[in-house]
Tab-separated table of C-alpha atoms and ligand atoms in Angstrom:
chain	number	residue	atom	x	y	z
I	1489	MET	CA	108.824	106.673	125.522
I	1490	ARG	CA	108.148	105.973	121.819
I	1491	LYS	CA	108.803	102.407	120.411
I	1492	GLN	CA	112.139	101.618	118.337
I	1493	ILE	CA	110.860	99.503	115.525
I	1494	ALA	CA	112.631	97.375	112.899
I	1495	ALA	CA	109.916	96.243	110.308
I	1496	ALA	CA	110.545	93.887	107.669
I	1497	ASN	CA	108.534	94.595	104.297
I	1498	TRP	CA	108.782	91.097	102.439
I	1499	LYS	CA	106.499	92.616	99.851
I	1500	MET	CA	105.549	90.022	96.851
I	1501	ASN	CA	108.675	88.023	97.588
I	1502	LEU	CA	109.516	84.382	98.702
I	1503	THR	CA	107.674	81.122	98.118
I	1504	LYS	CA	106.668	79.315	101.052
I	1505	PRO	CA	110.035	76.980	101.292
I	1506	GLN	CA	111.941	80.289	100.707
I	1507	ALA	CA	110.250	82.322	103.428
I	1508	GLU	CA	110.590	79.033	105.599
I	1509	GLN	CA	114.359	79.136	105.267
I	1510	LEU	CA	114.542	82.840	105.835
I	1511	LEU	CA	112.604	82.828	109.078
I	1512	ASN	CA	114.286	79.899	110.288
I	1513	MET	CA	117.705	81.735	110.173
I	1514	LEU	CA	116.159	84.909	111.225
I	1515	LEU	CA	114.684	83.207	114.395
I	1516	ASP	CA	117.947	81.294	115.107
I	1517	GLN	CA	119.837	84.681	115.327
I	1518	ALA	CA	117.128	86.965	116.337
I	1519	PRO	CA	118.119	88.973	119.409
I	1520	GLU	CA	115.949	89.436	122.568
I	1521	LEU	CA	114.414	92.788	122.651
I	1522	THR	CA	114.081	95.799	125.136
I	1523	GLY	CA	110.834	96.826	126.255
I	1524	SER	CA	111.066	99.824	123.987
I	1525	GLN	CA	112.082	97.931	121.078
I	1526	GLU	CA	109.877	95.697	118.563
I	1527	VAL	CA	110.453	93.837	115.396
I	1528	VAL	CA	107.441	93.787	112.867
I	1529	LEU	CA	107.392	91.131	110.062
I	1530	ALA	CA	105.041	92.512	107.176
I	1531	VAL	CA	104.566	89.288	105.223
I	1532	PRO	CA	102.265	88.267	102.244
I	1533	PHE	CA	98.565	87.363	103.429
I	1534	PRO	CA	99.031	83.394	102.960
I	1535	TYR	CA	101.793	83.407	105.269
I	1536	LEU	CA	100.537	85.498	108.396
I	1537	MET	CA	99.264	82.581	110.339
I	1538	TRP	CA	102.126	80.467	109.923
I	1539	VAL	CA	104.445	83.442	110.903
I	1540	MET	CA	102.495	84.260	113.805
I	1541	GLU	CA	102.723	80.775	115.211
I	1542	ARG	CA	106.535	80.706	114.475
I	1543	ILE	CA	107.132	83.961	116.450
I	1544	SER	CA	104.663	83.343	119.413
I	1545	GLY	CA	106.256	83.679	122.847
I	1546	ARG	CA	108.711	85.982	121.466
I	1547	SER	CA	108.557	89.319	123.316
I	1548	GLY	CA	108.195	92.335	120.992
I	1549	TYR	CA	107.997	90.344	117.989
I	1550	ARG	CA	104.884	91.073	115.776
I	1551	VAL	CA	103.333	90.440	112.466
I	1552	ALA	CA	101.717	92.831	109.899
I	1553	ALA	CA	99.673	92.531	106.776
I	1554	GLN	CA	100.836	94.637	104.029
I	1555	ASN	CA	97.479	95.944	103.034
I	1556	CYS	CA	93.745	95.690	103.931
I	1557	HIS	CA	90.458	96.862	102.328
I	1558	HIS	CA	88.578	100.151	103.184
I	1559	LYS	CA	85.494	98.545	103.698
I	1560	VAL	CA	84.445	96.130	106.547
I	1561	ALA	CA	82.903	93.349	104.655
I	1562	GLY	CA	81.157	92.715	101.254
I	1563	ALA	CA	81.191	91.644	97.767
I	1564	PHE	CA	84.713	92.480	96.995
I	1565	THR	CA	86.324	89.318	95.504
I	1566	GLY	CA	89.893	88.932	96.252
I	1567	GLU	CA	90.192	91.516	98.971
I	1568	VAL	CA	91.043	91.107	102.787
I	1569	SER	CA	89.547	93.235	105.341
I	1570	ALA	CA	90.791	94.567	108.696
I	1571	PRO	CA	88.331	92.615	110.809
I	1572	MET	CA	89.536	89.347	109.115
I	1573	LEU	CA	92.911	90.209	109.891
I	1574	ALA	CA	92.198	91.258	113.469
I	1575	SER	CA	90.371	88.101	114.032
I	1576	LEU	CA	93.337	86.026	113.080
I	1577	GLY	CA	95.426	87.784	115.733
I	1578	VAL	CA	97.377	89.875	113.242
I	1579	SER	CA	98.419	93.143	115.255
I	1580	ASP	CA	99.553	95.556	112.634
I	1581	CYS	CA	98.976	96.650	108.920
I	1582	VAL	CA	100.921	98.471	106.474
I	1583	LEU	CA	98.730	101.241	104.692
I	1584	GLY	CA	99.689	103.483	101.841
I	1585	HIS	CA	102.910	102.075	100.839
I	1586	SER	CA	104.289	104.137	97.817
I	1587	GLU	CA	103.900	101.126	95.607
I	1588	ARG	CA	100.143	100.717	96.345
I	1589	ARG	CA	99.574	104.678	96.018
I	1590	GLU	CA	101.423	104.237	92.680
I	1591	TYR	CA	99.891	100.904	91.180
I	1592	GLN	CA	96.773	100.605	93.028
I	1593	GLN	CA	95.951	104.385	92.795
I	1594	GLU	CA	95.374	104.568	96.404
I	1595	SER	CA	94.462	108.001	97.511
I	1596	ASP	CA	94.740	109.860	100.623
I	1597	SER	CA	90.969	109.887	101.292
I	1598	LEU	CA	90.960	106.065	100.744
I	1599	LEU	CA	93.860	105.513	103.133
I	1600	ALA	CA	92.073	107.686	105.759
I	1601	GLU	CA	89.211	105.202	105.570
I	1602	LYS	CA	91.751	102.012	105.708
I	1603	VAL	CA	93.212	103.687	108.884
I	1604	ASP	CA	89.814	103.811	110.563
I	1605	ARG	CA	89.023	100.188	109.533
I	1606	CYS	CA	92.250	99.126	111.064
I	1607	LEU	CA	91.761	101.070	114.327
I	1608	GLU	CA	88.191	99.955	114.844
I	1609	VAL	CA	89.593	96.506	115.089
I	1610	GLY	CA	92.886	97.277	117.150
I	1611	LEU	CA	94.957	96.718	114.097
I	1612	ARG	CA	97.925	99.221	114.536
I	1613	PRO	CA	98.490	101.037	111.005
I	1614	ILE	CA	101.873	101.520	109.966
I	1615	PHE	CA	101.074	104.715	107.615
I	1616	CYS	CA	103.507	105.108	104.718
I	1617	CYS	CA	104.231	108.598	103.379
I	1618	GLY	CA	107.166	110.043	101.157
I	1619	GLU	CA	107.735	112.033	98.047
I	1620	PRO	CA	108.666	111.285	94.470
I	1621	LEU	CA	112.025	112.631	93.152
I	1622	SER	CA	110.599	115.337	91.369
I	1623	ILE	CA	109.112	116.824	94.387
I	1624	ARG	CA	112.284	116.540	96.100
I	1625	GLU	CA	114.153	118.321	93.469
I	1626	ALA	CA	111.718	121.194	93.382
I	1627	GLU	CA	112.050	121.345	97.424
I	1628	GLY	CA	108.503	120.614	97.905
I	1629	GLN	CA	109.055	117.620	100.092
I	1630	ASN	CA	107.801	119.117	103.261
I	1631	ASP	CA	104.438	120.240	101.846
I	1632	HIS	CA	104.123	116.891	100.283
I	1633	VAL	CA	104.515	114.728	103.051
I	1634	GLY	CA	102.833	117.129	105.567
I	1635	GLY	CA	99.894	116.822	103.161
I	1636	GLN	CA	99.716	113.255	103.176
I	1637	ILE	CA	100.016	113.101	107.037
I	1638	ARG	CA	96.999	115.508	107.313
I	1639	ALA	CA	94.878	114.056	104.677
I	1640	GLY	CA	95.304	110.246	105.937
I	1641	LEU	CA	95.453	110.983	109.670
I	1642	PHE	CA	94.286	114.272	110.728
I	1643	HIS	CA	90.512	113.259	111.207
I	1644	LEU	CA	91.743	111.052	114.168
I	1645	THR	CA	91.531	112.115	117.581
I	1646	ALA	CA	94.681	112.796	119.894
I	1647	ASP	CA	94.061	109.380	121.633
I	1648	ALA	CA	93.682	107.651	118.119
I	1649	ILE	CA	96.742	108.878	116.402
I	1650	THR	CA	98.940	107.929	119.268
I	1651	LYS	CA	97.952	104.116	117.839
I	1652	VAL	CA	99.387	104.757	114.444
I	1653	VAL	CA	103.041	104.242	113.455
I	1654	ILE	CA	104.283	106.492	110.702
I	1655	ALA	CA	106.948	105.473	108.237
I	1656	TYR	CA	108.554	108.151	105.835
I	1657	GLU	CA	109.808	106.555	102.848
I	1658	PRO	CA	110.928	108.806	100.101
I	1659	ILE	CA	110.360	107.124	96.847
I	1660	TRP	CA	113.608	107.822	95.140
I	1661	ALA	CA	115.367	105.740	97.921
I	1662	ILE	CA	113.099	102.581	97.788
I	1663	GLY	CA	114.839	99.860	96.149
I	1664	THR	CA	117.296	102.080	94.483
I	1665	GLY	CA	120.186	101.558	96.821
I	1666	ARG	CA	120.009	105.320	97.213
I	1667	THR	CA	119.434	106.128	100.813
I	1668	ALA	CA	118.459	109.688	102.215
I	1669	SER	CA	121.267	111.156	103.988
I	1670	ALA	CA	121.225	111.417	107.750
I	1671	ASP	CA	120.556	114.984	107.400
I	1672	GLN	CA	117.589	114.594	104.882
I	1673	ALA	CA	116.039	111.892	106.974
I	1674	GLN	CA	116.330	113.943	110.467
I	1675	GLU	CA	114.889	116.915	108.611
I	1676	MET	CA	112.052	115.198	107.392
I	1677	HIS	CA	111.240	113.330	110.447
I	1678	ALA	CA	111.507	116.395	112.482
I	1679	HIS	CA	109.164	118.117	110.196
I	1680	ILE	CA	106.625	115.407	110.479
I	1681	ARG	CA	106.707	115.681	114.163
I	1682	SER	CA	106.361	119.387	113.992
I	1683	VAL	CA	103.116	118.791	111.514
I	1684	LEU	CA	101.906	116.286	114.238
I	1685	ALA	CA	102.752	118.680	117.248
I	1686	ASP	CA	100.893	121.808	115.440
I	1687	GLN	CA	97.578	119.400	115.389
I	1688	TYR	CA	97.976	117.572	118.417
I	1689	GLY	CA	100.445	119.193	120.819
I	1690	ASP	CA	104.071	118.209	121.652
I	1691	VAL	CA	103.242	115.383	124.003
I	1692	VAL	CA	101.209	113.339	121.374
I	1693	ALA	CA	103.737	114.414	118.753
I	1694	ALA	CA	106.734	113.044	120.986
I	1695	SER	CA	104.889	109.541	121.558
I	1696	ILE	CA	104.450	108.471	117.803
I	1697	SER	CA	107.208	106.128	116.310
I	1698	ILE	CA	108.378	107.522	112.939
I	1699	LEU	CA	110.213	104.985	110.936
I	1700	TYR	CA	112.686	105.765	107.877
I	1701	GLY	CA	112.397	103.521	105.073
I	1702	GLY	CA	114.391	103.574	101.636
I	1703	SER	CA	117.397	101.273	101.211
I	1704	VAL	CA	118.061	100.716	104.758
I	1705	LYS	CA	120.569	98.099	105.204
I	1706	ALA	CA	123.092	96.855	108.012
I	1707	SER	CA	125.664	99.333	106.898
I	1708	ASN	CA	123.632	102.481	107.402
I	1709	ALA	CA	120.843	101.370	110.142
I	1710	THR	CA	123.177	102.368	112.961
I	1711	GLU	CA	123.614	105.909	111.927
I	1712	LEU	CA	119.856	106.304	110.685
I	1713	PHE	CA	118.406	104.790	113.818
I	1714	GLY	CA	120.703	107.067	116.120
I	1715	LEU	CA	119.015	110.147	114.786
I	1716	PRO	CA	116.882	112.132	117.145
I	1717	ASP	CA	113.448	111.829	115.465
I	1718	VAL	CA	114.074	108.528	113.561
I	1719	ASP	CA	112.548	105.702	115.442
I	1720	GLY	CA	113.689	102.627	113.543
I	1721	GLY	CA	113.048	101.693	109.817
I	1722	LEU	CA	110.658	100.016	107.397
I	1723	VAL	CA	113.055	97.554	105.502
I	1724	GLY	CA	112.412	95.948	102.060
I	1725	GLY	CA	115.196	94.270	100.223
I	1726	ALA	CA	117.544	94.008	103.155
I	1727	SER	CA	114.891	92.149	105.352
I	1728	LEU	CA	115.149	89.271	102.802
I	1729	GLN	CA	118.453	88.338	103.937
I	1730	ALA	CA	118.539	87.055	107.494
I	1731	ASP	CA	122.020	88.391	108.284
I	1732	GLU	CA	121.455	91.790	107.052
I	1733	PHE	CA	117.784	92.036	109.023
I	1734	VAL	CA	119.353	90.688	112.110
I	1735	GLN	CA	122.223	93.519	112.082
I	1736	ILE	CA	119.388	96.079	111.611
I	1737	ILE	CA	117.349	94.845	114.242
I	1738	ARG	CA	120.672	95.149	116.520
I	1739	SER	CA	121.092	98.739	115.451
I	1740	LEU	CA	117.950	99.876	117.122
I	1741	ALA	CA	118.587	102.333	119.606
F	2588	PGA	P1	113.888	98.927	100.205
F	2588	PGA	O1	112.330	99.205	100.295
F	2588	PGA	O2	114.257	98.898	101.740
F	2588	PGA	O3	114.145	97.936	99.556
F	2588	PGA	O4	114.263	100.307	99.571
F	2588	PGA	C1	111.567	99.794	101.613
F	2588	PGA	C2	110.333	99.825	101.412
F	2588	PGA	O5	109.677	99.826	100.287
F	2588	PGA	O6	109.494	99.658	102.423
């Protein structure tokens, strides 16, 4: 059984007092999870230790970094490595978010290296993919996303790729209030799973959680998370409101 995951992506939001207020409200209302459900909080680097301490003892609650460097260590001022994160006890790392692909020029080959750095130290990559509007309008989304998955992940063994979570986030739906329709989301998630199955077989493909991201909110989470190939969501804006995110957690299948 693959995991059903509600992942919060705080991005570069919230001062420490604001984050404390949000986390207090969230943990006050946060539901207990079943064995197949998880909540992941992807928070800014300075808050990792503190959020890990706050959620410790809560089964199924995990903390993610939003990025890591592609080298193990060295003269890279201002960067954070996967071994550093693992040594703190961080469990997950978001990789290849479209904002990093766009603003930091992160390429598929660079992301393949980051995936390796994470897996070497036991960090679970949450590997993001998704097409811009121009490609969706030209109906090239399947090739585009399939290409991102192949270039970023297909160097992995079957055993290694089962340790990865994939997040499909159509760029035109991120922060725009415009969500992919249920049909669009299911179609792409099924496509991603078939791309995985072609390379690794049905059993491996069926074991990988594929999250949907892009304007997920309390009002659409139940429909999206109920789709056969959607295993939860990566949530930006709505994860900054405790009530909304708690509702989203409760929408997990
Ligand atoms: P959004 O962001 O929920 O605000 O659209 C999602 C994301 O970028 O992960």
